[in-house]
Short mmCIF file of C-alpha atoms in Angstrom, two decimals:
data_model
loop_
_atom_site.label_atom_id
_atom_site.label_comp_id
_atom_site.label_asym_id
_atom_site.label_seq_id
_atom_site.Cartn_x
_atom_site.Cartn_y
_atom_site.Cartn_z
CA MET A 24 -0.72 16.38 21.20
CA THR A 25 -3.40 19.06 20.37
CA GLU A 26 -6.73 18.57 19.09
CA PRO A 27 -7.03 16.96 15.70
CA GLN A 28 -8.32 18.51 12.67
CA ARG A 29 -8.69 15.56 10.98
CA LEU A 30 -9.74 11.69 12.37
CA VAL A 31 -8.85 9.44 8.82
CA LEU A 32 -9.15 4.94 9.03
CA ALA A 33 -6.10 4.69 6.65
CA LEU A 34 -6.24 0.44 5.19
CA ASP A 35 -4.04 -0.78 2.49
CA THR A 36 -4.37 -4.89 1.25
CA ALA A 37 -2.08 -4.47 -1.58
CA THR A 38 1.09 -5.87 0.54
CA PRO A 39 1.07 -9.45 1.65
CA ALA A 40 -0.28 -8.21 4.77
CA VAL A 41 -2.99 -6.28 6.01
CA VAL A 42 -2.38 -3.14 7.00
CA VAL A 43 -5.25 -1.43 9.16
CA GLY A 44 -5.58 2.71 11.99
CA VAL A 45 -7.24 4.91 12.94
CA VAL A 46 -4.20 8.69 12.18
CA ALA A 47 -5.26 11.95 14.03
CA VAL A 48 -4.31 14.61 11.97
CA THR A 49 -3.18 17.78 13.57
CA ASP A 50 -0.70 20.92 12.32
CA ASP A 51 2.25 18.63 13.52
CA GLY A 52 1.37 15.97 10.90
CA PRO A 53 0.15 12.58 11.48
CA THR A 54 -0.12 10.62 14.37
CA THR A 55 -1.19 7.28 15.17
CA LEU A 56 -3.88 6.29 17.37
CA ALA A 57 -4.57 2.52 16.88
CA GLU A 58 -3.01 0.04 14.31
CA GLN A 59 -3.39 -3.11 13.39
CA VAL A 60 -0.76 -5.08 10.44
CA VAL A 61 -1.19 -9.15 9.76
CA HIS A 62 0.79 -10.84 7.15
CA ASP A 63 -1.36 -12.91 6.22
CA HIS A 64 -2.37 -12.13 2.00
CA ARG A 65 -4.55 -14.71 1.53
CA ARG A 66 -7.69 -14.33 4.44
CA HIS A 67 -7.31 -10.24 3.10
CA ALA A 68 -11.49 -9.99 2.67
CA GLU A 69 -12.61 -12.44 5.64
CA MET A 70 -9.67 -10.08 8.42
CA LEU A 71 -10.63 -6.59 7.04
CA THR A 72 -13.78 -5.88 8.53
CA THR A 73 -12.72 -7.47 12.48
CA LEU A 74 -9.74 -5.50 11.88
CA MET A 75 -11.42 -2.40 11.65
CA GLN A 76 -13.14 -2.61 14.06
CA GLN A 77 -10.32 -3.80 16.70
CA VAL A 78 -8.23 -0.03 15.19
CA LEU A 79 -11.45 1.38 16.14
CA ALA A 80 -12.52 0.86 19.85
CA GLU A 81 -8.29 0.87 20.35
CA SER A 82 -7.94 4.58 19.39
CA GLY A 83 -11.78 5.33 21.14
CA CYS A 84 -13.41 6.64 17.53
CA ARG A 85 -16.58 5.79 16.66
CA GLY A 86 -17.33 5.77 12.94
CA ALA A 87 -19.23 9.32 12.78
CA ASP A 88 -16.17 10.45 14.85
CA LEU A 89 -13.78 9.82 10.81
CA THR A 90 -13.76 12.60 9.01
CA ASP A 91 -11.11 10.53 5.68
CA VAL A 92 -10.52 7.09 4.23
CA VAL A 93 -7.10 6.87 3.14
CA VAL A 94 -6.93 3.63 1.51
CA GLY A 95 -4.00 2.22 -0.85
CA CYS A 96 -4.61 1.66 -4.49
CA GLY A 97 -1.58 -0.58 -5.61
CA PRO A 98 0.49 -1.67 -6.99
CA GLY A 99 -0.76 -5.01 -6.38
CA PRO A 100 -2.09 -8.55 -6.90
CA PHE A 101 -5.85 -8.31 -8.20
CA THR A 102 -8.07 -9.99 -5.62
CA GLY A 103 -6.37 -8.24 -2.72
CA LEU A 104 -6.19 -4.62 -3.94
CA ARG A 105 -9.74 -4.70 -4.95
CA VAL A 106 -10.47 -6.31 -1.46
CA GLY A 107 -8.73 -3.27 -0.20
CA MET A 108 -10.21 -0.56 -2.00
CA ALA A 109 -14.28 -1.85 -2.22
CA THR A 110 -13.97 -1.92 1.81
CA ALA A 111 -13.27 1.71 1.59
CA ALA A 112 -14.92 2.95 -0.77
CA ALA A 113 -17.94 1.33 0.58
CA TYR A 114 -17.38 2.61 4.21
CA ALA A 115 -16.77 6.05 3.18
CA ASP A 116 -19.74 6.07 0.80
CA ALA A 117 -21.50 4.91 3.88
CA LEU A 118 -20.19 7.58 6.32
CA SER A 119 -21.06 11.15 4.01
CA ILE A 120 -16.97 11.33 3.70
CA PRO A 121 -14.04 10.98 1.27
CA ALA A 122 -11.69 8.49 0.63
CA TYR A 123 -8.35 9.74 -0.60
CA GLY A 124 -6.60 7.01 -2.83
CA VAL A 125 -2.76 6.67 -3.25
CA CYS A 126 0.21 4.50 -4.67
CA SER A 127 1.05 1.73 -2.25
CA LEU A 128 4.41 2.40 -2.81
CA ASP A 129 4.74 6.32 -2.15
CA ALA A 130 3.41 4.97 1.89
CA ILE A 131 5.96 2.69 1.94
CA ALA A 132 8.64 4.92 1.00
CA ALA A 133 7.30 7.80 2.96
CA ALA A 134 7.33 4.55 6.53
CA HIS A 135 10.93 4.20 5.65
CA ALA A 136 11.87 8.39 5.86
CA ALA A 137 10.12 8.06 9.25
CA ALA A 138 11.99 5.11 10.45
CA GLU A 139 14.86 7.12 9.65
CA SER A 140 13.84 10.43 10.68
CA ASP A 141 15.93 9.73 14.09
CA GLU A 142 18.59 8.52 12.69
CA ALA A 143 21.62 9.28 10.20
CA ALA A 144 20.28 8.00 6.89
CA PRO A 145 22.48 6.42 3.47
CA ALA A 146 22.50 9.68 0.96
CA GLY A 147 21.27 8.10 -2.11
CA GLU A 148 17.50 7.08 -3.22
CA VAL A 149 15.47 4.55 -2.36
CA LEU A 150 14.33 1.77 -4.21
CA VAL A 151 11.10 0.22 -3.22
CA VAL A 152 9.92 -3.41 -3.61
CA THR A 153 6.92 -5.51 -3.50
CA ASP A 154 6.32 -9.52 -4.77
CA ALA A 155 3.65 -9.45 -7.62
CA ARG A 156 3.59 -13.08 -7.38
CA ARG A 157 4.17 -14.93 -11.04
CA ARG A 158 8.01 -14.08 -9.88
CA GLU A 159 7.75 -10.93 -10.21
CA VAL A 160 8.14 -7.54 -8.54
CA TYR A 161 6.55 -3.76 -7.96
CA TRP A 162 9.04 -1.26 -7.77
CA ALA A 163 9.42 1.90 -7.96
CA ARG A 164 12.33 4.15 -6.68
CA TYR A 165 12.69 8.12 -5.02
CA ARG A 166 14.72 10.61 -4.36
CA ASP A 167 14.18 13.19 -1.15
CA GLY A 168 10.64 11.86 -0.67
CA GLU A 169 10.40 11.76 -4.67
CA ARG A 170 8.82 9.19 -6.96
CA LEU A 171 11.42 9.05 -10.09
CA VAL A 172 10.77 6.22 -11.40
CA GLY A 173 7.34 3.48 -11.16
CA PRO A 174 5.67 1.82 -10.35
CA GLU A 175 6.87 -1.10 -13.04
CA VAL A 176 5.77 -4.67 -12.72
CA THR A 177 9.02 -6.51 -13.27
CA ALA A 178 11.46 -9.80 -12.44
CA PRO A 179 13.57 -9.48 -9.30
CA ASP A 180 16.56 -8.75 -12.10
CA ALA A 181 14.68 -6.40 -14.00
CA VAL A 182 15.09 -4.01 -11.61
CA ASP A 183 16.61 -0.65 -12.59
CA THR A 184 18.05 0.36 -8.82
CA GLY A 185 19.56 3.45 -9.71
CA GLU A 186 21.61 4.82 -7.57
CA ALA A 187 19.75 3.64 -4.49
CA THR A 188 21.78 2.72 -1.56
CA VAL A 189 18.34 1.68 0.41
CA VAL A 190 16.00 -0.80 0.08
CA ALA A 191 12.09 -1.16 0.85
CA GLY A 192 9.89 -3.70 0.69
CA THR A 193 8.89 -7.08 1.31
CA PRO A 194 11.38 -9.54 3.21
CA GLY A 195 12.69 -12.53 0.31
CA PHE A 196 12.49 -9.60 -2.21
CA THR A 197 14.70 -7.06 -0.53
CA ASP A 198 17.63 -9.08 0.21
CA ARG A 199 18.48 -10.37 -3.93
CA TYR A 200 20.11 -6.78 -4.21
CA GLU A 201 23.07 -4.94 -3.22
CA LEU A 202 21.64 -2.56 -1.07
CA ALA A 203 20.86 -1.94 3.08
CA VAL A 204 17.13 -3.58 3.66
CA SER A 205 15.57 -0.82 5.61
CA SER A 206 13.12 -1.76 8.27
CA ALA A 207 9.45 -0.20 6.61
CA THR A 208 8.24 -3.31 5.02
CA VAL A 209 4.43 -1.87 4.55
CA PRO A 210 2.83 1.07 4.07
CA THR A 211 2.02 2.21 7.91
CA ALA A 212 -1.10 3.93 9.34
CA ALA A 213 0.20 7.19 9.29
CA ALA A 214 1.94 6.88 6.39
CA LEU A 215 -0.66 6.02 3.79
CA VAL A 216 -2.30 9.53 5.51
CA ALA A 217 1.21 10.78 5.36
CA VAL A 218 1.08 10.62 1.09
CA ALA A 219 -2.40 11.52 0.67
CA ASP A 220 -3.88 15.21 -0.39
CA LEU A 221 -6.26 15.95 2.15
CA ALA A 222 -6.17 19.40 1.23
CA ALA A 223 -7.15 18.28 -2.71
CA PRO A 224 -10.64 17.53 -3.74
CA PRO A 225 -10.46 12.88 -3.29
CA ALA A 226 -9.96 11.49 -7.19
CA GLU A 227 -11.94 8.72 -7.70
CA LEU A 228 -10.58 5.90 -6.88
CA THR A 229 -8.81 3.89 -9.33
CA PRO A 230 -6.60 0.68 -8.89
CA LEU A 231 -3.02 0.02 -9.98
CA TYR A 232 -3.25 -3.01 -11.76
CA LEU A 233 -0.25 -2.48 -13.97
CA ARG A 234 -0.75 -6.23 -15.82
CA ARG A 235 -4.72 -8.06 -16.45
CA PRO A 236 -5.75 -10.32 -13.62
CA ASP A 237 -4.52 -13.68 -13.02
CA ALA A 238 -8.75 -15.60 -14.71
CA VAL A 239 -8.24 -13.16 -17.11
CA GLU A 240 -4.79 -14.68 -18.89
CA LEU A 241 -5.96 -17.70 -17.51
CA LYS A 242 -9.31 -17.78 -19.88
CA ASP A 243 -6.96 -16.58 -22.90
CA GLN A 244 -4.43 -18.99 -22.18
CA ARG A 245 -7.30 -22.03 -22.17
CA ARG A 246 -9.08 -20.00 -26.08
CA LYS A 247 -5.46 -20.17 -27.38
CA SER A 248 -5.26 -23.43 -26.68
CA LEU A 249 -8.84 -24.67 -28.29
CA LEU A 250 -7.76 -22.24 -31.01
#
């Protein structure tokens, strides 16, 4: 590998998994130096810092060596998404390096494209769906790496599959459609970096909740019951 131009800490907590990795960016593109993926949506907060320490140690990098932070901004459930974004923002601020936010569904689509790069991928569009809880999914549709529709949140049966020939994303939801199922289930560290525009000035990190948090809705329901 040629000398990296950037060393990026990439993380995502928008899906039921916690994804953390260190990625080297060269003229040949992003290369993952270390990555940890843990599937446990109930322990995002307690695992994230430990996983960050692990990938830094495995990659042989120090925090001071990092040049950028990339974080998935959802769409995702309120609590898990907030944990990842707040951690990314705080870490970038502590190191005085930029933090870039990306759509987590875009990164899953990019992970699918990377997984299929050595094979003849089916022609057509790619559907990405992730668990939104409340019997709903977050979804978007892509062609040639470009997002055509979404991100949106709907019931699984209300997803517009369009001309998709393959579906990527959360297992248990991807098998609800009569489509080939991709091996890409979460945003990989390299895919998060691949969809980030590191050449542009970083914008403010903005979460893609797509709906109000559960606590607000429960409070409104109690108010309505009292009335």
